[in-house]
Short mmCIF file of C-alpha atoms and ligand atoms in Angstrom, two decimals:
data_model
loop_
_atom_site.label_atom_id
_atom_site.label_comp_id
_atom_site.label_asym_id
_atom_site.label_seq_id
_atom_site.Cartn_x
_atom_site.Cartn_y
_atom_site.Cartn_z
CA MET A 144 216.02 155.98 195.23
CA ASN A 145 216.43 152.67 196.89
CA SER A 146 213.09 151.01 197.10
CA PHE A 147 211.65 149.12 194.20
CA ALA A 148 208.45 151.14 194.49
CA GLU A 149 210.43 154.31 193.97
CA GLN A 150 212.50 152.92 191.12
CA PHE A 151 209.70 151.28 189.19
CA PRO A 152 207.92 154.33 187.73
CA VAL A 153 211.23 155.83 186.59
CA VAL A 154 212.39 152.59 184.99
CA PHE A 155 208.97 151.88 183.48
CA SER A 156 208.83 155.22 181.73
CA ALA A 157 212.42 154.88 180.45
CA LEU A 158 211.72 151.37 179.15
CA ASN A 159 208.56 152.57 177.45
CA THR A 160 210.54 155.23 175.64
CA GLY A 161 213.10 152.59 174.61
CA PHE A 162 210.40 150.21 173.52
CA LEU A 163 208.88 152.88 171.32
CA GLN A 164 212.19 153.07 169.47
CA THR A 165 212.24 149.24 169.22
CA LEU A 166 208.72 149.31 167.83
CA LYS A 167 209.59 152.00 165.30
CA LEU A 168 212.55 149.98 164.06
CA PHE A 169 210.34 146.90 163.84
CA VAL A 170 207.60 148.62 161.84
CA VAL A 171 209.94 150.48 159.48
CA THR A 172 211.85 147.25 158.82
CA LEU A 173 208.67 145.40 157.88
CA VAL A 174 207.33 148.23 155.74
CA GLY A 175 210.62 148.32 153.83
CA ALA A 176 211.58 144.65 153.76
CA ILE A 177 208.24 143.13 152.75
CA PRO A 178 208.12 144.84 149.32
CA LEU A 179 211.92 144.92 148.84
CA GLY A 180 212.00 141.17 149.48
CA LEU A 181 209.52 140.64 146.64
CA ILE A 182 211.72 142.63 144.26
CA ILE A 183 214.77 140.62 145.36
CA SER A 184 212.90 137.34 144.91
CA PHE A 185 211.92 138.33 141.36
CA GLY A 186 215.58 139.21 140.75
CA SER A 187 216.78 135.84 142.01
CA MET A 188 214.24 134.05 139.80
CA SER A 189 215.10 136.13 136.72
CA ARG A 190 215.85 134.21 133.55
CA PHE A 191 218.59 136.77 132.87
CA LYS A 192 221.44 134.76 134.42
CA PRO A 193 223.85 137.60 135.33
CA LEU A 194 221.05 139.31 137.29
CA SER A 195 219.91 136.21 139.14
CA ALA A 196 223.52 135.26 139.93
CA ALA A 197 224.29 138.74 141.28
CA VAL A 198 221.13 138.81 143.37
CA LYS A 199 221.75 135.32 144.73
CA THR A 200 225.29 136.31 145.72
CA VAL A 201 224.06 139.36 147.61
CA VAL A 202 221.42 137.26 149.37
CA TRP A 203 224.05 134.69 150.30
CA VAL A 204 226.39 137.34 151.74
CA VAL A 205 223.62 139.02 153.72
CA ARG A 206 222.17 135.79 155.06
CA GLY A 207 225.56 134.28 155.69
CA SER A 208 226.99 137.03 157.87
CA PRO A 209 225.86 138.33 161.26
CA LEU A 210 223.37 141.17 161.26
CA MET A 211 225.45 142.78 164.00
CA ILE A 212 228.44 143.09 161.66
CA GLN A 213 226.19 144.47 158.93
CA LEU A 214 224.90 147.09 161.34
CA LEU A 215 228.44 148.13 162.24
CA ILE A 216 229.55 148.25 158.62
CA ILE A 217 226.56 150.24 157.44
CA TYR A 218 226.85 152.68 160.33
CA TYR A 219 230.63 153.26 160.38
CA PHE A 220 231.84 152.40 156.88
CA PRO A 221 230.82 155.61 155.05
CA GLY A 222 232.41 157.80 157.71
CA LEU A 223 235.64 155.81 158.06
CA VAL A 224 236.34 155.11 154.41
CA PHE A 225 234.85 158.02 152.52
CA ASN A 226 235.18 160.46 155.37
CA ASN A 227 231.50 161.06 154.84
CA PRO A 228 229.25 160.01 157.71
CA VAL A 229 226.11 159.97 155.58
CA TRP A 230 223.82 159.07 158.48
CA GLY A 231 224.43 162.27 160.41
CA GLY A 232 225.12 162.18 164.11
CA GLY A 233 222.77 161.60 166.96
CA GLU A 234 219.92 159.24 167.59
CA ASN A 235 218.23 160.10 164.30
CA GLY A 236 221.28 159.12 162.26
CA ARG A 237 221.66 155.87 164.20
CA PHE A 238 218.00 155.08 163.64
CA ILE A 239 218.26 155.59 159.87
CA ALA A 240 221.41 153.45 159.67
CA ALA A 241 219.74 150.72 161.72
CA CYS A 242 216.67 150.80 159.46
CA VAL A 243 218.80 150.45 156.35
CA ALA A 244 220.70 147.47 157.79
CA PHE A 245 217.55 145.75 159.05
CA ILE A 246 215.57 146.34 155.85
CA VAL A 247 218.33 144.93 153.64
CA ASN A 248 218.94 141.98 155.95
CA TYR A 249 215.28 141.05 156.36
CA ALA A 250 214.44 141.65 152.71
CA CYS A 251 217.00 138.97 151.84
CA TYR A 252 215.44 136.48 154.25
CA PHE A 253 211.93 137.33 153.05
CA SER A 254 213.00 136.99 149.40
CA GLU A 255 213.94 133.36 149.98
CA ILE A 256 210.61 132.68 151.66
CA TYR A 257 208.74 134.35 148.78
CA ARG A 258 210.77 132.40 146.24
CA GLY A 259 209.85 129.13 147.92
CA GLY A 260 206.22 130.24 148.13
CA ILE A 261 206.04 131.17 144.46
CA GLN A 262 207.83 128.07 143.24
CA ASP A 263 205.74 125.76 145.41
CA VAL A 264 202.50 126.78 143.70
CA PRO A 265 202.00 123.93 141.23
CA VAL A 266 202.64 124.91 137.61
CA GLY A 267 199.24 123.38 136.81
CA GLN A 268 197.57 126.36 138.49
CA GLN A 269 199.21 128.72 136.06
CA GLU A 270 198.46 126.44 133.13
CA ALA A 271 194.80 126.23 134.13
CA GLY A 272 194.74 130.03 134.07
CA ILE A 273 196.39 130.13 130.66
CA VAL A 274 193.97 127.72 129.01
CA LEU A 275 191.10 129.70 130.49
CA GLY A 276 192.42 132.74 128.63
CA MET A 277 193.56 134.67 131.70
CA SER A 278 196.39 137.19 131.38
CA ARG A 279 199.68 136.83 133.25
CA SER A 280 198.76 139.47 135.78
CA GLN A 281 195.28 138.03 136.28
CA ILE A 282 196.86 134.65 136.94
CA PHE A 283 199.27 136.16 139.46
CA PHE A 284 196.74 138.25 141.35
CA LYS A 285 193.66 136.04 141.11
CA VAL A 286 195.18 132.56 141.23
CA THR A 287 198.74 132.36 142.50
CA LEU A 288 198.99 135.15 145.06
CA LEU A 289 196.64 133.86 147.75
CA GLN A 290 198.05 130.34 147.48
CA MET A 291 201.51 131.82 147.85
CA ILE A 292 200.43 133.87 150.87
CA LYS A 293 198.97 130.78 152.51
CA ARG A 294 202.25 128.97 152.04
CA ILE A 295 204.44 131.79 153.35
CA VAL A 296 202.46 132.78 156.44
CA PRO A 297 204.08 130.18 158.75
CA PRO A 298 207.71 130.88 157.74
CA MET A 299 207.07 134.64 157.63
CA SER A 300 205.62 134.61 161.13
CA ASN A 301 208.74 132.84 162.40
CA GLU A 302 210.93 135.41 160.72
CA ILE A 303 208.90 138.35 161.99
CA ILE A 304 209.01 137.07 165.57
CA THR A 305 212.76 136.71 165.19
CA LEU A 306 212.82 140.34 164.06
CA VAL A 307 211.18 141.42 167.33
CA LYS A 308 214.19 140.04 169.21
CA ASP A 309 216.77 141.02 166.58
CA THR A 310 215.93 144.71 166.99
CA SER A 311 218.00 144.52 170.20
CA LEU A 312 221.10 144.14 168.03
CA ALA A 313 220.80 147.84 167.15
CA ARG A 314 222.19 148.39 170.65
CA ILE A 315 225.62 147.80 169.06
CA ILE A 316 225.48 151.20 167.38
CA ALA A 317 223.99 152.71 170.52
CA LEU A 318 220.47 153.04 169.20
CA GLN A 319 218.37 153.92 172.21
CA GLU A 320 216.05 150.95 172.02
CA ILE A 321 214.72 149.06 175.01
CA ILE A 322 217.89 147.08 175.88
CA TRP A 323 219.87 150.30 175.81
CA ALA A 324 217.27 151.88 178.09
CA GLY A 325 217.42 148.98 180.54
CA GLN A 326 221.20 148.89 180.56
CA ALA A 327 221.36 152.57 181.45
CA PHE A 328 220.29 151.74 185.00
CA LEU A 329 223.26 149.43 185.40
CA LYS A 330 225.71 152.22 184.69
CA GLY A 331 223.62 154.85 186.38
CA SER A 332 220.83 157.04 185.11
CA GLN A 333 218.20 159.25 186.71
CA GLY A 334 219.54 158.50 190.17
CA ILE A 335 219.42 154.75 189.76
CA SER A 336 222.61 152.76 189.30
CA GLY A 337 223.92 149.24 189.69
CA GLN A 338 220.47 147.83 189.03
CA ILE A 339 220.20 144.84 186.70
CA TRP A 340 216.48 144.16 187.12
CA PRO A 341 215.45 146.79 184.55
CA LEU A 342 217.47 144.91 181.96
CA PHE A 343 215.81 141.63 182.94
CA PHE A 344 212.45 143.36 182.89
CA THR A 345 212.83 144.21 179.18
CA ALA A 346 212.15 140.55 178.46
CA VAL A 347 208.54 141.12 179.53
CA TYR A 348 208.13 143.59 176.67
CA TYR A 349 209.56 141.15 174.13
CA LEU A 350 207.40 138.33 175.44
CA ALA A 351 204.24 140.39 175.38
CA PHE A 352 204.97 141.70 171.91
CA SER A 353 205.86 138.34 170.38
CA GLY A 354 202.85 136.83 172.13
CA ILE A 355 200.53 139.33 170.45
CA LEU A 356 202.15 138.64 167.09
CA THR A 357 201.81 134.88 167.56
CA LEU A 358 198.09 135.30 168.20
CA LEU A 359 197.79 137.55 165.17
CA PHE A 360 199.52 135.10 162.86
CA SER A 361 197.53 132.14 164.04
CA ALA A 362 194.39 134.16 163.33
CA VAL A 363 195.64 134.76 159.78
CA GLU A 364 196.45 131.07 159.37
CA LYS A 365 193.01 130.19 160.60
CA LYS A 366 191.44 132.64 158.19
CA LEU A 367 193.23 130.92 155.31
CA SER A 368 192.44 127.40 156.50
CA TYR A 369 189.22 127.16 154.49
CA PHE A 370 191.20 125.86 151.55
CA LYS A 371 194.07 123.46 151.07
CA VAL A 372 197.06 123.97 148.80
CA MET B 166 178.61 117.94 105.16
CA SER B 167 180.36 118.94 108.39
CA GLU B 168 183.06 121.48 108.45
CA THR B 169 186.57 120.88 109.72
CA ILE B 170 186.98 122.65 113.03
CA LEU B 171 190.50 121.59 113.96
CA GLN B 172 193.27 121.09 111.47
CA VAL B 173 196.78 120.16 112.55
CA SER B 174 199.39 119.97 109.78
CA GLY B 175 202.97 118.79 109.90
CA LEU B 176 203.36 119.39 113.61
CA SER B 177 206.77 118.57 115.10
CA LYS B 178 208.11 119.17 118.56
CA SER B 179 211.35 118.23 120.30
CA PHE B 180 212.55 118.61 123.86
CA ALA B 181 216.30 119.00 123.41
CA ASP B 182 217.27 115.87 121.41
CA ASN B 183 214.05 114.06 122.18
CA LYS B 184 211.74 114.18 119.12
CA VAL B 185 208.36 113.92 120.77
CA LEU B 186 206.05 114.80 117.87
CA LYS B 187 207.07 113.92 114.34
CA ASP B 188 205.13 115.52 111.53
CA ILE B 189 201.67 115.03 113.04
CA SER B 190 198.64 115.87 110.94
CA LEU B 191 195.03 115.40 111.90
CA SER B 192 191.67 116.95 111.31
CA LEU B 193 188.55 116.99 113.36
CA GLU B 194 185.06 117.77 112.14
CA GLU B 195 182.65 119.95 113.97
CA GLY B 196 180.54 117.94 116.39
CA SER B 197 182.74 114.88 116.27
CA VAL B 198 184.75 113.13 118.93
CA MET B 199 188.28 111.88 118.43
CA SER B 200 190.11 109.72 120.93
CA ILE B 201 193.85 109.41 121.09
CA ILE B 202 195.28 106.22 122.52
CA GLY B 203 198.87 105.09 122.83
CA SER B 204 201.40 103.99 125.37
CA SER B 205 202.93 106.31 127.92
CA GLY B 206 205.56 108.62 126.46
CA SER B 207 204.21 108.44 122.91
CA GLY B 208 203.54 112.20 122.85
CA LYS B 209 199.79 112.40 123.49
CA THR B 210 200.00 115.03 126.21
CA THR B 211 202.50 117.09 124.22
CA LEU B 212 200.14 117.08 121.23
CA LEU B 213 197.24 118.37 123.36
CA ARG B 214 199.49 120.96 124.96
CA CYS B 215 200.56 122.23 121.54
CA ILE B 216 196.96 122.45 120.38
CA THR B 217 195.90 124.33 123.53
CA GLY B 218 198.82 126.73 123.45
CA LEU B 219 200.68 125.47 126.53
CA GLU B 220 203.57 124.28 124.41
CA THR B 221 205.03 125.82 121.26
CA ALA B 222 205.68 123.38 118.43
CA ASP B 223 208.85 123.64 116.35
CA ARG B 224 207.19 123.14 112.99
CA GLY B 225 203.72 122.99 111.52
CA THR B 226 200.42 124.78 111.71
CA ILE B 227 197.29 124.55 113.81
CA THR B 228 193.99 125.94 112.59
CA VAL B 229 190.89 126.15 114.77
CA ALA B 230 187.55 127.26 113.34
CA GLY B 231 189.29 128.74 110.33
CA GLU B 232 191.79 130.73 112.36
CA ARG B 233 195.47 130.01 112.15
CA VAL B 234 196.21 129.83 115.88
CA PHE B 235 199.73 128.53 115.36
CA ASP B 236 202.11 128.75 112.45
CA SER B 237 205.79 128.02 112.92
CA GLU B 238 206.53 130.21 109.88
CA ARG B 239 204.79 133.23 111.28
CA THR B 240 207.22 136.07 111.79
CA GLN B 241 205.15 138.88 113.28
CA LYS B 242 204.24 138.76 116.94
CA LEU B 243 200.63 138.22 117.91
CA THR B 244 198.96 140.99 119.86
CA ARG B 245 197.60 140.28 123.33
CA GLU B 246 194.10 140.44 121.90
CA GLN B 247 194.87 137.86 119.23
CA LYS B 248 196.56 135.54 121.68
CA ARG B 249 193.60 135.63 124.00
CA HIS B 250 191.18 135.14 121.12
CA TYR B 251 193.09 132.10 119.85
CA GLN B 252 193.49 130.73 123.36
CA LEU B 253 189.75 130.74 123.89
CA LEU B 254 189.07 128.70 120.76
CA THR B 255 190.26 125.59 122.60
CA GLY B 256 189.72 124.30 126.11
CA LEU B 257 191.64 121.75 128.14
CA VAL B 258 190.66 119.48 130.99
CA PHE B 259 193.72 118.27 132.88
CA GLN B 260 194.47 114.86 134.27
CA ASN B 261 194.74 116.26 137.80
CA PHE B 262 191.91 118.83 137.51
CA ASN B 263 193.91 121.90 138.56
CA LEU B 264 190.92 123.58 140.15
CA PHE B 265 191.68 126.81 141.98
CA PRO B 266 191.72 125.70 145.65
CA GLN B 267 190.85 129.08 147.14
CA TYR B 268 187.60 129.45 145.22
CA SER B 269 184.22 127.79 145.62
CA VAL B 270 182.88 125.56 142.88
CA LEU B 271 180.77 128.42 141.53
CA LYS B 272 183.68 130.86 141.54
CA ASN B 273 185.98 128.33 139.85
CA VAL B 274 183.52 128.20 136.98
CA THR B 275 182.76 131.93 136.74
CA LEU B 276 186.21 133.42 137.37
CA ALA B 277 187.78 133.38 133.90
CA LYS B 278 184.57 134.41 132.15
CA GLU B 279 184.00 137.28 134.56
CA LEU B 280 187.54 138.55 134.12
CA LEU B 281 187.14 138.37 130.36
CA LEU B 282 183.81 140.19 130.38
CA LYS B 283 185.10 142.90 132.70
CA GLU B 284 187.87 143.61 130.22
CA GLN B 285 185.44 143.62 127.33
CA ILE B 286 183.08 145.95 129.17
CA LYS B 287 185.97 148.37 129.70
CA GLN B 288 186.71 148.26 125.99
CA GLY B 289 183.04 148.77 125.17
CA LYS B 290 182.74 145.33 123.60
CA ALA B 291 180.31 143.91 126.11
CA GLN B 292 177.41 145.12 128.23
CA LYS B 293 177.26 145.21 132.02
CA ASP B 294 174.21 142.96 132.18
CA GLU B 295 176.16 140.14 130.55
CA LEU B 296 178.07 139.87 133.80
CA GLU B 297 174.90 138.87 135.63
CA GLU B 298 174.26 136.16 133.08
CA VAL B 299 177.57 134.48 133.89
CA GLU B 300 176.48 133.24 137.29
CA LYS B 301 173.24 131.88 135.89
CA GLN B 302 175.09 130.13 133.11
CA ALA B 303 177.64 128.71 135.56
CA LYS B 304 174.90 127.32 137.79
CA GLU B 305 173.28 125.63 134.80
CA LEU B 306 176.58 124.07 133.78
CA ILE B 307 177.29 122.90 137.32
CA SER B 308 173.84 121.32 137.48
CA SER B 309 174.44 119.65 134.15
CA VAL B 310 177.50 117.89 135.58
CA GLY B 311 175.40 116.84 138.57
CA LEU B 312 176.83 119.14 141.22
CA ALA B 313 174.01 121.59 141.84
CA ASP B 314 174.28 120.93 145.58
CA LYS B 315 178.02 121.74 145.67
CA LEU B 316 178.00 125.34 144.43
CA ALA B 317 179.47 126.70 147.65
CA SER B 318 181.90 123.85 148.32
CA TYR B 319 185.64 124.22 147.99
CA PRO B 320 187.73 121.82 145.88
CA CYS B 321 189.27 120.22 149.00
CA GLU B 322 185.78 119.16 150.07
CA LEU B 323 185.09 117.28 146.83
CA SER B 324 186.05 113.83 145.60
CA GLY B 325 188.31 113.52 142.56
CA GLY B 326 185.39 112.69 140.31
CA GLN B 327 183.48 115.73 141.53
CA GLN B 328 186.52 117.96 141.05
CA GLN B 329 186.95 116.74 137.50
CA ARG B 330 183.29 117.44 136.74
CA VAL B 331 183.76 121.01 138.04
CA ALA B 332 186.82 121.31 135.80
CA ILE B 333 184.69 120.28 132.83
CA ALA B 334 182.06 122.91 133.68
CA ARG B 335 184.84 125.48 134.08
CA ALA B 336 186.11 124.72 130.58
CA LEU B 337 182.63 124.69 129.05
CA ILE B 338 181.61 128.16 130.23
CA LEU B 339 184.05 129.69 127.76
CA SER B 340 182.40 127.77 124.88
CA PRO B 341 185.59 126.45 123.27
CA LYS B 342 185.29 125.26 119.68
CA VAL B 343 187.29 122.17 120.60
CA LEU B 344 187.41 120.75 124.10
CA CYS B 345 190.48 118.63 124.85
CA PHE B 346 190.80 116.10 127.66
CA ASP B 347 194.11 114.70 128.83
CA GLU B 348 193.41 111.38 130.53
CA PRO B 349 190.50 112.86 132.49
CA THR B 350 190.02 109.75 134.63
CA SER B 351 193.60 108.59 135.17
CA ALA B 352 193.91 110.29 138.55
CA LEU B 353 190.63 108.79 139.79
CA ASP B 354 189.82 105.63 141.68
CA PRO B 355 188.47 103.05 139.23
CA GLU B 356 185.03 102.99 140.85
CA ILE B 357 184.41 106.69 140.23
CA THR B 358 185.68 107.04 136.66
CA GLY B 359 182.14 106.32 135.48
CA GLU B 360 180.66 109.58 136.73
CA VAL B 361 183.20 111.58 134.72
CA LEU B 362 182.94 109.41 131.61
CA ASN B 363 179.15 109.76 131.70
CA VAL B 364 179.46 113.54 131.67
CA ILE B 365 181.81 113.37 128.68
CA SER B 366 179.48 110.96 126.88
CA SER B 367 176.56 113.29 127.35
CA LEU B 368 178.64 116.15 125.95
CA ALA B 369 179.32 113.95 122.93
CA SER B 370 175.65 113.36 122.39
CA GLU B 371 175.04 117.12 122.60
CA GLY B 372 177.38 117.45 119.66
CA ARG B 373 180.44 118.97 121.37
CA THR B 374 183.64 118.73 119.40
CA MET B 375 186.13 116.90 121.58
CA LEU B 376 189.64 115.51 121.45
CA ILE B 377 190.18 112.97 124.21
CA VAL B 378 193.39 111.30 125.30
CA THR B 379 192.33 108.25 127.26
CA HIS B 380 193.31 104.83 128.54
CA GLU B 381 189.67 103.80 128.87
CA MET B 382 189.37 101.65 125.77
CA GLY B 383 185.71 100.70 126.29
CA PHE B 384 184.81 104.35 126.64
CA ALA B 385 186.87 105.37 123.60
CA LYS B 386 185.17 102.73 121.53
CA GLU B 387 181.73 103.87 122.57
CA VAL B 388 182.08 107.64 122.41
CA SER B 389 184.45 108.28 119.49
CA ASP B 390 183.88 108.90 115.83
CA THR B 391 187.58 108.39 115.14
CA VAL B 392 190.42 106.86 117.11
CA LEU B 393 194.09 107.72 116.68
CA PHE B 394 196.83 105.43 117.86
CA MET B 395 200.02 107.31 118.64
CA ASP B 396 203.34 105.58 118.81
CA SER B 397 206.71 107.28 119.35
CA GLY B 398 205.51 110.66 118.17
CA VAL B 399 203.68 109.58 115.04
CA ILE B 400 200.08 108.68 114.31
CA ALA B 401 200.59 105.01 113.69
CA GLU B 402 197.00 104.13 112.96
CA GLU B 403 193.73 106.00 112.53
CA GLY B 404 190.18 104.91 111.88
CA THR B 405 186.74 104.32 113.24
CA PRO B 406 186.58 102.61 116.64
CA LYS B 407 185.55 99.43 114.86
CA GLU B 408 188.58 99.54 112.59
CA VAL B 409 191.05 100.37 115.29
CA PHE B 410 189.83 98.11 118.06
CA GLU B 411 188.52 95.15 116.08
CA ASN B 412 190.81 95.19 113.11
CA PRO B 413 194.17 96.58 114.14
CA LYS B 414 196.62 96.51 111.25
CA SER B 415 200.01 97.10 112.84
CA GLU B 416 201.74 94.79 115.27
CA ARG B 417 202.36 97.77 117.56
CA LEU B 418 198.66 98.50 117.91
CA LYS B 419 197.86 94.82 118.41
CA SER B 420 200.36 94.49 121.21
CA PHE B 421 199.25 97.80 122.72
CA LEU B 422 195.62 96.67 122.76
CA ASN B 423 196.63 93.34 124.24
CA SER B 424 198.59 95.00 127.00
CA THR B 425 195.66 97.25 127.93
CA LEU B 426 193.33 94.27 128.06
CA LYS B 427 195.52 92.58 130.61
CA VAL B 428 195.57 95.45 133.10
N1 ADP C 193 208.46 119.64 129.40
C1 ADP C 193 209.17 118.58 128.94
N2 ADP C 193 210.51 118.63 128.90
C2 ADP C 193 211.23 117.58 128.43
N3 ADP C 193 210.70 116.46 127.98
C3 ADP C 193 209.36 116.34 127.98
C4 ADP C 193 208.53 117.40 128.47
N4 ADP C 193 207.24 117.01 128.35
C5 ADP C 193 207.27 115.76 127.83
N5 ADP C 193 208.53 115.36 127.61
C6 ADP C 193 208.93 114.09 127.01
O1 ADP C 193 208.19 113.89 125.84
C7 ADP C 193 207.83 112.55 125.68
C8 ADP C 193 206.35 112.44 125.47
O2 ADP C 193 205.69 112.82 126.63
P1 ADP C 193 204.12 113.00 126.71
O3 ADP C 193 203.66 113.92 125.64
O4 ADP C 193 203.81 113.40 128.10
O5 ADP C 193 203.60 111.53 126.42
P2 ADP C 193 202.25 110.82 126.82
O6 ADP C 193 201.27 111.84 127.23
O7 ADP C 193 201.84 110.09 125.59
O8 ADP C 193 202.58 109.86 127.92
C9 ADP C 193 208.35 111.81 126.90
O9 ADP C 193 209.56 111.20 126.54
C10 ADP C 193 208.58 112.91 127.89
O10 ADP C 193 209.65 112.58 128.74
MG1 MG C 194 200.25 112.07 129.04
#
């Protein structure tokens, strides 16, 4: 298989398969990290000092160290130290380990964004709710939440677009995501070897995907532009 | 013979070592208007915040419409129901309005009442058709503050004076026994304070019971039945507007009045 026309369909289908794995990691990370981040942000704002200190330390460690190292530690540590490779072998085990690392890492980043968003809502909003006889939960859901969402959409969209690209880090534990799929044609796979263009071509996927997300987020921002906070 | 609607007795409040309210007592009769004047930092805002439940005093009692809403000696915890009931006896209009930015003028006014009614309907204490009344009532209130044409506007589309008038309507819909104002015109440009003060004056002539912290001396003189002068956490002087403004007894009040005349 020497001509580009011959190679392309083979590469395209392999990259699609890899991208599906990338997409799965992306979606599972968001589904896990968005709520977990809220729990972490409540923890870091807790008035119970030992809890908030512990949570803040964890957030500092996670945000202060490379995600790649966290991936390696989460994937290999249980097997090496406890002689108990909890993730199981194979692609499925690698995927679960990658999800755990990404969810924890992104939840910590999200928690800081949430914390800023919650604390930036003026205290007067809550006080207005109180003097109008609203309950704490009514104040949170009916008054504070949407203002908080409006404030966090821009930083969250940055973070989520970073996640699109960060998924490629899962390559370090050999998760078969799109970079892994592209790289395979360098070493040799399905009769194609020594080809670097498939690896370059993966960028098109990332660009298209982050482009769609950018459009989506600006639509959300526009939807929330009818009021000012 | 009017009945006392607000009674504050022996109220004290400190922030750390800072004694902000020192043994404050006052009483307000139903349908009357009391203004509180005093220099910045004298404790006026803290007093209003204690009365409206935003701040917890260290000592003293507060009684509204015969109900002991605050008692520093009280040992048992209030139930959620009681807290809400006491909360709704007073209303507060803030210096910087604090309207809910994501809601229209109409929704700002109806929101709290609707949430309250929905709860009461669930508990069987109110009827479904009362919910429909809320919007009608809100529209009337919004018209009465002169904003009938702004029902669908959002707070960011309104001037400060308009926002404050919405905030007044929002407080009124819950029919508080005592409506408190904390410098309602201080955040406004001087040329639009009038529209807010006119609304408050007309509430006074309707017989609303109000407690107003203000720097507008002319307005206080005109609208009040009694004027309190606060100084360093105590009520330094109290009387009719005539007594306080035309016949100040203490040097502190004299110099305060002089300083406000100059600005
Ligand atoms: N939440 C607070 N924490 C600490 N000190 C406060 C707080 N609120 C008010 N104070 C202090 O209480 C004093 C009275 O403030 P305030 O009631 O706002 O006075 P005024 O409304 O008459 O200007 C000031 O010295 C102020 O710094
Ligand atoms: Mg004040």
